[in-house]
PDB file of C-alpha atoms in Angstrom:
ATOM      1  CA  MET A   8      61.957 -31.512 -40.602  1.00  0.00           C
ATOM      2  CA  SER A   9      59.519 -33.991 -42.110  1.00  0.00           C
ATOM      3  CA  PRO A  10      56.294 -32.763 -43.752  1.00  0.00           C
ATOM      4  CA  THR A  11      54.340 -35.006 -41.337  1.00  0.00           C
ATOM      5  CA  LEU A  12      55.787 -33.341 -38.205  1.00  0.00           C
ATOM      6  CA  THR A  13      55.197 -29.901 -39.648  1.00  0.00           C
ATOM      7  CA  GLY A  14      51.557 -30.770 -40.304  1.00  0.00           C
ATOM      8  CA  ARG A  15      51.081 -32.047 -36.754  1.00  0.00           C
ATOM      9  CA  ARG A  16      52.514 -28.855 -35.252  1.00  0.00           C
ATOM     10  CA  ALA A  17      50.243 -26.749 -37.437  1.00  0.00           C
ATOM     11  CA  ALA A  18      47.251 -28.776 -36.344  1.00  0.00           C
ATOM     12  CA  VAL A  19      48.131 -28.376 -32.634  1.00  0.00           C
ATOM     13  CA  ALA A  20      48.577 -24.628 -33.087  1.00  0.00           C
ATOM     14  CA  ALA A  21      45.225 -24.378 -34.831  1.00  0.00           C
ATOM     15  CA  VAL A  22      43.469 -26.242 -32.002  1.00  0.00           C
ATOM     16  CA  ALA A  23      45.113 -24.009 -29.395  1.00  0.00           C
ATOM     17  CA  ALA A  24      44.067 -20.896 -31.237  1.00  0.00           C
ATOM     18  CA  LEU A  25      40.509 -22.143 -31.547  1.00  0.00           C
ATOM     19  CA  THR A  26      40.359 -23.025 -27.848  1.00  0.00           C
ATOM     20  CA  ALA A  27      41.610 -19.586 -26.862  1.00  0.00           C
ATOM     21  CA  ALA A  28      39.054 -17.959 -29.122  1.00  0.00           C
ATOM     22  CA  LEU A  29      36.250 -19.957 -27.533  1.00  0.00           C
ATOM     23  CA  LEU A  30      37.405 -19.114 -24.028  1.00  0.00           C
ATOM     24  CA  VAL A  31      37.400 -15.348 -24.567  1.00  0.00           C
ATOM     25  CA  PRO A  32      33.604 -14.840 -24.576  1.00  0.00           C
ATOM     26  CA  VAL A  33      33.203 -17.269 -21.676  1.00  0.00           C
ATOM     27  CA  LEU A  34      35.680 -15.366 -19.551  1.00  0.00           C
ATOM     28  CA  SER A  35      34.166 -12.084 -20.618  1.00  0.00           C
ATOM     29  CA  ALA A  36      30.737 -13.301 -19.568  1.00  0.00           C
ATOM     30  CA  CYS A  37      32.056 -14.387 -16.176  1.00  0.00           C
ATOM     31  CA  GLY A  38      33.654 -11.006 -15.727  1.00  0.00           C
ATOM     32  CA  GLY A  39      30.366  -9.323 -16.647  1.00  0.00           C
ATOM     33  CA  GLU A  40      28.482 -11.244 -13.975  1.00  0.00           C
ATOM     34  CA  ASP A  41      31.122 -10.400 -11.404  1.00  0.00           C
ATOM     35  CA  GLU A  42      30.833  -6.749 -12.328  1.00  0.00           C
ATOM     36  CA  LYS A  43      27.048  -6.869 -11.930  1.00  0.00           C
ATOM     37  CA  THR A  44      27.373  -8.531  -8.532  1.00  0.00           C
ATOM     38  CA  ALA A  45      29.955  -5.988  -7.435  1.00  0.00           C
ATOM     39  CA  ALA A  46      27.787  -3.120  -8.668  1.00  0.00           C
ATOM     40  CA  ALA A  47      24.796  -4.447  -6.718  1.00  0.00           C
ATOM     41  CA  GLY A  48      26.890  -4.752  -3.592  1.00  0.00           C
ATOM     42  CA  THR A  49      28.216  -1.209  -3.873  1.00  0.00           C
ATOM     43  CA  ALA A  50      24.960   0.411  -5.044  1.00  0.00           C
ATOM     44  CA  LYS A  51      24.324   3.760  -3.378  1.00  0.00           C
ATOM     45  CA  ALA A  52      22.066   3.382  -0.335  1.00  0.00           C
ATOM     46  CA  ALA A  53      18.745   5.215  -0.466  1.00  0.00           C
ATOM     47  CA  ASN A  54      16.731   6.506   2.470  1.00  0.00           C
ATOM     48  CA  LEU A  55      13.139   6.713   1.251  1.00  0.00           C
ATOM     49  CA  THR A  56      10.285   8.533   2.946  1.00  0.00           C
ATOM     50  CA  VAL A  57       6.842   7.322   1.934  1.00  0.00           C
ATOM     51  CA  LEU A  58       3.667   9.230   2.816  1.00  0.00           C
ATOM     52  CA  ALA A  59       0.867   6.682   3.233  1.00  0.00           C
ATOM     53  CA  ALA A  60      -2.798   6.524   4.217  1.00  0.00           C
ATOM     54  CA  SER A  61      -3.490   5.536   7.838  1.00  0.00           C
ATOM     55  CA  SER A  62      -5.243   2.324   6.793  1.00  0.00           C
ATOM     56  CA  LEU A  63      -1.915   1.068   5.416  1.00  0.00           C
ATOM     57  CA  SER A  64      -0.103   1.366   8.752  1.00  0.00           C
ATOM     58  CA  ASP A  65       0.093  -2.344   9.535  1.00  0.00           C
ATOM     59  CA  VAL A  66       0.565  -3.807   6.081  1.00  0.00           C
ATOM     60  CA  PHE A  67       3.290  -1.325   5.164  1.00  0.00           C
ATOM     61  CA  LYS A  68       5.330  -2.293   8.215  1.00  0.00           C
ATOM     62  CA  THR A  69       5.457  -5.809   6.794  1.00  0.00           C
ATOM     63  CA  ALA A  70       5.951  -4.641   3.222  1.00  0.00           C
ATOM     64  CA  GLY A  71       8.692  -2.205   4.188  1.00  0.00           C
ATOM     65  CA  ALA A  72      10.642  -4.894   6.030  1.00  0.00           C
ATOM     66  CA  ALA A  73      10.342  -7.226   3.043  1.00  0.00           C
ATOM     67  CA  TYR A  74      11.524  -4.512   0.657  1.00  0.00           C
ATOM     68  CA  GLU A  75      14.548  -3.616   2.772  1.00  0.00           C
ATOM     69  CA  LYS A  76      15.500  -7.288   3.010  1.00  0.00           C
ATOM     70  CA  SER A  77      15.480  -7.708  -0.769  1.00  0.00           C
ATOM     71  CA  HIS A  78      17.104  -4.295  -1.380  1.00  0.00           C
ATOM     72  CA  PRO A  79      20.139  -4.068   0.925  1.00  0.00           C
ATOM     73  CA  GLY A  80      21.209  -0.516   1.628  1.00  0.00           C
ATOM     74  CA  THR A  81      17.742   0.946   1.206  1.00  0.00           C
ATOM     75  CA  LYS A  82      15.816   2.208   4.233  1.00  0.00           C
ATOM     76  CA  VAL A  83      12.082   2.902   3.946  1.00  0.00           C
ATOM     77  CA  THR A  84      10.446   5.223   6.475  1.00  0.00           C
ATOM     78  CA  PHE A  85       6.670   5.671   6.446  1.00  0.00           C
ATOM     79  CA  SER A  86       4.647   8.661   7.556  1.00  0.00           C
ATOM     80  CA  PHE A  87       0.986   7.759   8.079  1.00  0.00           C
ATOM     81  CA  ALA A  88      -1.973  10.147   8.151  1.00  0.00           C
ATOM     82  CA  GLY A  89      -5.347  10.736   6.563  1.00  0.00           C
ATOM     83  CA  SER A  90      -5.059  11.144   2.792  1.00  0.00           C
ATOM     84  CA  GLN A  91      -6.228  14.765   2.986  1.00  0.00           C
ATOM     85  CA  GLU A  92      -3.421  15.502   5.456  1.00  0.00           C
ATOM     86  CA  LEU A  93      -0.894  13.827   3.185  1.00  0.00           C
ATOM     87  CA  ALA A  94      -2.096  15.926   0.254  1.00  0.00           C
ATOM     88  CA  ALA A  95      -1.580  19.093   2.299  1.00  0.00           C
ATOM     89  CA  GLN A  96       1.941  17.976   3.203  1.00  0.00           C
ATOM     90  CA  VAL A  97       2.799  17.343  -0.454  1.00  0.00           C
ATOM     91  CA  LYS A  98       1.524  20.756  -1.524  1.00  0.00           C
ATOM     92  CA  GLN A  99       3.582  22.353   1.233  1.00  0.00           C
ATOM     93  CA  GLY A 100       6.704  20.658  -0.122  1.00  0.00           C
ATOM     94  CA  ALA A 101       7.237  18.109   2.633  1.00  0.00           C
ATOM     95  CA  PRO A 102      10.502  16.179   2.064  1.00  0.00           C
ATOM     96  CA  ALA A 103       9.244  12.808   0.821  1.00  0.00           C
ATOM     97  CA  ASP A 104       9.792  10.427  -2.073  1.00  0.00           C
ATOM     98  CA  ALA A 105       6.526   8.561  -2.668  1.00  0.00           C
ATOM     99  CA  LEU A 106       2.846   8.811  -1.851  1.00  0.00           C
ATOM    100  CA  VAL A 107       0.051   6.265  -1.384  1.00  0.00           C
ATOM    101  CA  THR A 108      -3.487   7.537  -0.723  1.00  0.00           C
ATOM    102  CA  ALA A 109      -6.731   5.711   0.050  1.00  0.00           C
ATOM    103  CA  ASP A 110      -8.588   7.154  -2.921  1.00  0.00           C
ATOM    104  CA  THR A 111      -7.975   8.291  -6.474  1.00  0.00           C
ATOM    105  CA  LYS A 112      -9.735  11.640  -5.956  1.00  0.00           C
ATOM    106  CA  THR A 113      -7.069  12.894  -3.570  1.00  0.00           C
ATOM    107  CA  MET A 114      -4.294  11.625  -5.829  1.00  0.00           C
ATOM    108  CA  ASP A 115      -5.851  13.241  -8.898  1.00  0.00           C
ATOM    109  CA  GLY A 116      -5.676  16.591  -7.154  1.00  0.00           C
ATOM    110  CA  LEU A 117      -1.880  16.285  -6.891  1.00  0.00           C
ATOM    111  CA  ARG A 118      -0.961  15.728 -10.532  1.00  0.00           C
ATOM    112  CA  ALA A 119       1.322  18.770 -10.565  1.00  0.00           C
ATOM    113  CA  GLU A 120       3.373  17.298  -7.719  1.00  0.00           C
ATOM    114  CA  THR A 121       3.423  13.606  -8.627  1.00  0.00           C
ATOM    115  CA  GLY A 122       4.370  11.123 -11.298  1.00  0.00           C
ATOM    116  CA  ASP A 123       1.928   8.672 -12.874  1.00  0.00           C
ATOM    117  CA  ALA A 124      -0.061   6.758 -10.246  1.00  0.00           C
ATOM    118  CA  SER A 125      -1.135   3.128 -10.305  1.00  0.00           C
ATOM    119  CA  VAL A 126      -3.622   1.359  -8.013  1.00  0.00           C
ATOM    120  CA  ILE A 127      -1.835  -1.222  -5.851  1.00  0.00           C
ATOM    121  CA  ALA A 128      -4.725  -2.514  -3.696  1.00  0.00           C
ATOM    122  CA  LYS A 129      -8.413  -2.178  -2.913  1.00  0.00           C
ATOM    123  CA  ASN A 130     -10.511  -2.317   0.244  1.00  0.00           C
ATOM    124  CA  ARG A 131     -14.117  -2.326   1.437  1.00  0.00           C
ATOM    125  CA  LEU A 132     -16.006  -0.892   4.378  1.00  0.00           C
ATOM    126  CA  VAL A 133     -17.552  -2.707   7.352  1.00  0.00           C
ATOM    127  CA  ILE A 134     -19.558  -1.579  10.355  1.00  0.00           C
ATOM    128  CA  ALA A 135     -17.366  -1.793  13.445  1.00  0.00           C
ATOM    129  CA  THR A 136     -19.389  -2.236  16.658  1.00  0.00           C
ATOM    130  CA  GLY A 137     -18.395  -2.477  20.296  1.00  0.00           C
ATOM    131  CA  LYS A 138     -17.214  -5.747  21.793  1.00  0.00           C
ATOM    132  CA  GLY A 139     -20.023  -8.316  21.674  1.00  0.00           C
ATOM    133  CA  ASN A 140     -22.165  -6.024  19.514  1.00  0.00           C
ATOM    134  CA  PRO A 141     -24.456  -5.039  22.449  1.00  0.00           C
ATOM    135  CA  PHE A 142     -26.895  -3.136  20.223  1.00  0.00           C
ATOM    136  CA  GLU A 143     -27.222  -6.125  17.868  1.00  0.00           C
ATOM    137  CA  ILE A 144     -26.410  -4.071  14.805  1.00  0.00           C
ATOM    138  CA  ASP A 145     -26.963  -6.130  11.654  1.00  0.00           C
ATOM    139  CA  GLU A 146     -27.084  -3.669   8.772  1.00  0.00           C
ATOM    140  CA  LEU A 147     -26.540  -0.087   7.706  1.00  0.00           C
ATOM    141  CA  LYS A 148     -30.045   1.125   8.533  1.00  0.00           C
ATOM    142  CA  ASP A 149     -29.468   0.240  12.189  1.00  0.00           C
ATOM    143  CA  LEU A 150     -27.015   3.146  12.383  1.00  0.00           C
ATOM    144  CA  ALA A 151     -29.924   5.583  12.060  1.00  0.00           C
ATOM    145  CA  ASP A 152     -31.141   4.626  15.548  1.00  0.00           C
ATOM    146  CA  SER A 153     -30.692   7.703  17.741  1.00  0.00           C
ATOM    147  CA  LYS A 154     -29.838   5.468  20.711  1.00  0.00           C
ATOM    148  CA  ILE A 155     -26.662   4.315  18.969  1.00  0.00           C
ATOM    149  CA  LYS A 156     -23.613   6.560  19.173  1.00  0.00           C
ATOM    150  CA  VAL A 157     -22.083   6.456  15.711  1.00  0.00           C
ATOM    151  CA  VAL A 158     -18.700   7.922  14.824  1.00  0.00           C
ATOM    152  CA  LEU A 159     -17.631   8.570  11.242  1.00  0.00           C
ATOM    153  CA  ALA A 160     -14.554   9.976   9.563  1.00  0.00           C
ATOM    154  CA  ALA A 161     -14.752  13.584   8.392  1.00  0.00           C
ATOM    155  CA  PRO A 162     -16.187  14.021   4.876  1.00  0.00           C
ATOM    156  CA  GLU A 163     -12.842  15.202   3.456  1.00  0.00           C
ATOM    157  CA  VAL A 164     -11.245  11.916   4.542  1.00  0.00           C
ATOM    158  CA  PRO A 165     -11.565   9.090   1.980  1.00  0.00           C
ATOM    159  CA  VAL A 166     -13.188   6.629   4.396  1.00  0.00           C
ATOM    160  CA  GLY A 167     -15.556   9.382   5.514  1.00  0.00           C
ATOM    161  CA  ARG A 168     -16.475  10.138   1.939  1.00  0.00           C
ATOM    162  CA  TYR A 169     -16.975   6.450   1.149  1.00  0.00           C
ATOM    163  CA  GLY A 170     -19.105   6.071   4.275  1.00  0.00           C
ATOM    164  CA  GLN A 171     -21.346   9.013   3.448  1.00  0.00           C
ATOM    165  CA  GLN A 172     -21.630   7.749  -0.103  1.00  0.00           C
ATOM    166  CA  ILE A 173     -23.069   4.384   0.931  1.00  0.00           C
ATOM    167  CA  LEU A 174     -25.363   5.924   3.549  1.00  0.00           C
ATOM    168  CA  ASP A 175     -26.743   8.404   1.014  1.00  0.00           C
ATOM    169  CA  ALA A 176     -27.251   5.641  -1.538  1.00  0.00           C
ATOM    170  CA  GLN A 177     -29.435   3.758   0.971  1.00  0.00           C
ATOM    171  CA  LYS A 178     -31.174   6.992   2.055  1.00  0.00           C
ATOM    172  CA  ILE A 179     -29.992   6.469   5.628  1.00  0.00           C
ATOM    173  CA  GLU A 180     -29.561   9.567   7.790  1.00  0.00           C
ATOM    174  CA  VAL A 181     -26.937   9.221  10.508  1.00  0.00           C
ATOM    175  CA  LYS A 182     -25.997  11.938  12.973  1.00  0.00           C
ATOM    176  CA  PRO A 183     -22.482  11.077  14.140  1.00  0.00           C
ATOM    177  CA  VAL A 184     -21.348  12.012  17.630  1.00  0.00           C
ATOM    178  CA  SER A 185     -17.990  12.954  16.113  1.00  0.00           C
ATOM    179  CA  GLN A 186     -16.147  13.099  12.795  1.00  0.00           C
ATOM    180  CA  GLU A 187     -12.555  11.911  12.951  1.00  0.00           C
ATOM    181  CA  PRO A 188      -9.437  12.841  10.895  1.00  0.00           C
ATOM    182  CA  ASN A 189      -8.667   9.253   9.803  1.00  0.00           C
ATOM    183  CA  VAL A 190      -9.952   5.689   9.933  1.00  0.00           C
ATOM    184  CA  ARG A 191      -7.727   4.697  12.864  1.00  0.00           C
ATOM    185  CA  ALA A 192      -9.295   7.428  14.998  1.00  0.00           C
ATOM    186  CA  VAL A 193     -12.769   6.108  14.170  1.00  0.00           C
ATOM    187  CA  LEU A 194     -11.763   2.577  15.100  1.00  0.00           C
ATOM    188  CA  SER A 195     -10.133   3.756  18.325  1.00  0.00           C
ATOM    189  CA  LYS A 196     -13.369   5.450  19.447  1.00  0.00           C
ATOM    190  CA  VAL A 197     -15.249   2.173  19.016  1.00  0.00           C
ATOM    191  CA  GLU A 198     -12.522   0.113  20.687  1.00  0.00           C
ATOM    192  CA  MET A 199     -12.508   2.368  23.761  1.00  0.00           C
ATOM    193  CA  GLY A 200     -16.296   2.409  24.056  1.00  0.00           C
ATOM    194  CA  GLU A 201     -16.584   6.117  23.243  1.00  0.00           C
ATOM    195  CA  ALA A 202     -18.799   5.138  20.309  1.00  0.00           C
ATOM    196  CA  ASP A 203     -21.107   2.197  19.697  1.00  0.00           C
ATOM    197  CA  ALA A 204     -20.383   1.843  16.007  1.00  0.00           C
ATOM    198  CA  GLY A 205     -18.445   3.336  13.120  1.00  0.00           C
ATOM    199  CA  LEU A 206     -17.695   2.780   9.451  1.00  0.00           C
ATOM    200  CA  VAL A 207     -14.120   1.607   8.868  1.00  0.00           C
ATOM    201  CA  TYR A 208     -12.124  -0.399   6.354  1.00  0.00           C
ATOM    202  CA  LYS A 209     -12.344  -4.173   6.586  1.00  0.00           C
ATOM    203  CA  THR A 210      -8.572  -4.476   7.012  1.00  0.00           C
ATOM    204  CA  ASP A 211      -8.550  -2.104   9.997  1.00  0.00           C
ATOM    205  CA  SER A 212     -11.326  -3.925  11.849  1.00  0.00           C
ATOM    206  CA  ALA A 213      -9.469  -7.214  11.364  1.00  0.00           C
ATOM    207  CA  LYS A 214      -6.533  -5.847  13.377  1.00  0.00           C
ATOM    208  CA  SER A 215      -8.713  -5.126  16.399  1.00  0.00           C
ATOM    209  CA  GLY A 216      -9.234  -8.779  17.266  1.00  0.00           C
ATOM    210  CA  ASP A 217     -12.106  -9.189  19.717  1.00  0.00           C
ATOM    211  CA  LYS A 218     -12.139  -5.504  20.646  1.00  0.00           C
ATOM    212  CA  VAL A 219     -14.754  -4.881  17.965  1.00  0.00           C
ATOM    213  CA  VAL A 220     -17.230  -6.894  15.933  1.00  0.00           C
ATOM    214  CA  ALA A 221     -17.135  -6.314  12.172  1.00  0.00           C
ATOM    215  CA  ILE A 222     -20.502  -6.397  10.414  1.00  0.00           C
ATOM    216  CA  GLU A 223     -20.166  -7.066   6.700  1.00  0.00           C
ATOM    217  CA  ILE A 224     -21.891  -4.695   4.281  1.00  0.00           C
ATOM    218  CA  PRO A 225     -23.333  -6.341   1.130  1.00  0.00           C
ATOM    219  CA  ASP A 226     -21.399  -5.548  -2.042  1.00  0.00           C
ATOM    220  CA  ASP A 227     -24.388  -3.855  -3.659  1.00  0.00           C
ATOM    221  CA  GLN A 228     -24.523  -1.416  -0.711  1.00  0.00           C
ATOM    222  CA  ASN A 229     -20.785  -1.012  -0.267  1.00  0.00           C
ATOM    223  CA  ALA A 230     -18.027   1.114  -1.775  1.00  0.00           C
ATOM    224  CA  VAL A 231     -14.644   0.021  -3.111  1.00  0.00           C
ATOM    225  CA  ALA A 232     -11.648   1.977  -1.857  1.00  0.00           C
ATOM    226  CA  SER A 233      -8.700   2.157  -4.281  1.00  0.00           C
ATOM    227  CA  TYR A 234      -5.117   2.837  -3.190  1.00  0.00           C
ATOM    228  CA  PRO A 235      -3.014   4.595  -5.859  1.00  0.00           C
ATOM    229  CA  ALA A 236       0.756   4.890  -5.401  1.00  0.00           C
ATOM    230  CA  THR A 237       3.191   7.236  -7.111  1.00  0.00           C
ATOM    231  CA  THR A 238       6.505   9.029  -6.831  1.00  0.00           C
ATOM    232  CA  LEU A 239       6.806  12.669  -5.849  1.00  0.00           C
ATOM    233  CA  LYS A 240       8.494  15.108  -8.200  1.00  0.00           C
ATOM    234  CA  GLN A 241      10.283  16.754  -5.258  1.00  0.00           C
ATOM    235  CA  SER A 242      12.015  13.483  -4.362  1.00  0.00           C
ATOM    236  CA  LYS A 243      15.810  13.556  -4.185  1.00  0.00           C
ATOM    237  CA  ASN A 244      15.850   9.791  -4.715  1.00  0.00           C
ATOM    238  CA  ALA A 245      13.813   9.573  -7.904  1.00  0.00           C
ATOM    239  CA  GLU A 246      15.249   6.276  -9.157  1.00  0.00           C
ATOM    240  CA  ALA A 247      14.938   4.500  -5.805  1.00  0.00           C
ATOM    241  CA  ALA A 248      11.443   5.906  -5.261  1.00  0.00           C
ATOM    242  CA  ALA A 249      10.317   4.648  -8.674  1.00  0.00           C
ATOM    243  CA  ALA A 250      11.750   1.213  -7.880  1.00  0.00           C
ATOM    244  CA  PHE A 251       9.784   1.032  -4.619  1.00  0.00           C
ATOM    245  CA  VAL A 252       6.512   2.107  -6.223  1.00  0.00           C
ATOM    246  CA  ALA A 253       6.997  -0.449  -8.994  1.00  0.00           C
ATOM    247  CA  TRP A 254       7.723  -3.159  -6.399  1.00  0.00           C
ATOM    248  CA  LEU A 255       4.323  -2.577  -4.785  1.00  0.00           C
ATOM    249  CA  SER A 256       2.720  -4.222  -7.822  1.00  0.00           C
ATOM    250  CA  THR A 257       4.986  -7.288  -7.836  1.00  0.00           C
ATOM    251  CA  PRO A 258       3.715 -10.738  -6.773  1.00  0.00           C
ATOM    252  CA  GLU A 259       5.777 -10.512  -3.569  1.00  0.00           C
ATOM    253  CA  ALA A 260       4.155  -7.260  -2.484  1.00  0.00           C
ATOM    254  CA  GLN A 261       0.702  -8.268  -3.663  1.00  0.00           C
ATOM    255  CA  LYS A 262       0.808 -11.396  -1.503  1.00  0.00           C
ATOM    256  CA  ILE A 263       1.562  -9.233   1.529  1.00  0.00           C
ATOM    257  CA  PHE A 264      -1.423  -7.008   0.768  1.00  0.00           C
ATOM    258  CA  GLN A 265      -3.789  -9.884   0.204  1.00  0.00           C
ATOM    259  CA  ASP A 266      -2.622 -11.730   3.306  1.00  0.00           C
ATOM    260  CA  ALA A 267      -3.565  -8.575   5.219  1.00  0.00           C
ATOM    261  CA  GLY A 268      -7.082  -8.649   3.774  1.00  0.00           C
ATOM    262  CA  PHE A 269      -6.726  -6.166   0.927  1.00  0.00           C
ATOM    263  CA  GLN A 270      -8.234  -6.969  -2.444  1.00  0.00           C
ATOM    264  CA  LYS A 271      -6.416  -7.209  -5.752  1.00  0.00           C
ATOM    265  CA  PRO A 272      -6.090  -3.896  -7.613  1.00  0.00           C
TER     266      PRO A 272
END
């Protein structure tokens, strides 16, 4: 065999070996991506139960649907109530995975039962009046008129505490005809004409359409409601619960909150 032919065969073999070597990492990478895709498709489904403040009822229906769509196999069920009721449920060991309250005070009282909390949204109060605002209520001091039936949330409820806070700051004395267990109950009283006015969150009044008239309260007389979210230590789906809580701070979730009228955290 001639030296020239031998050299050509050696060169071809070298090229083949080099090509094979270069293909190995490429194929390995492709296999890695396939494995990731397969793992995502066969990820264990999680059924999450989230305890949430009543004022989040509407926005969380939208947020929950969006989360389930982007996380196939995960089902999110919400249980809504006043934050003080949620706190009682947590302390009693209610089977749940995450918690979102309408104030940091309530959340701070549950540190033994929760993980680290982070604020995911904020809100403000408005005066909700009956349809057409028949008493021509313009500002907070109008609520002191004894002719006006005012309903407030109970003082242990975040919105009730915020409401009393801003009334006290303006030295306005209001004698409510009733004190309700959550903001939705306050709003319902006004909607049905059982009360002439009430203090509710801006986002709740917006959902009532023309059933109520929302009177803005100036920022220097108002209170900011913060919504902290966290996982519960008793959760049996710790990883999935943490993923959901983290998602609440993502741009996708934040857009849903802000579209619903909530403020940035």
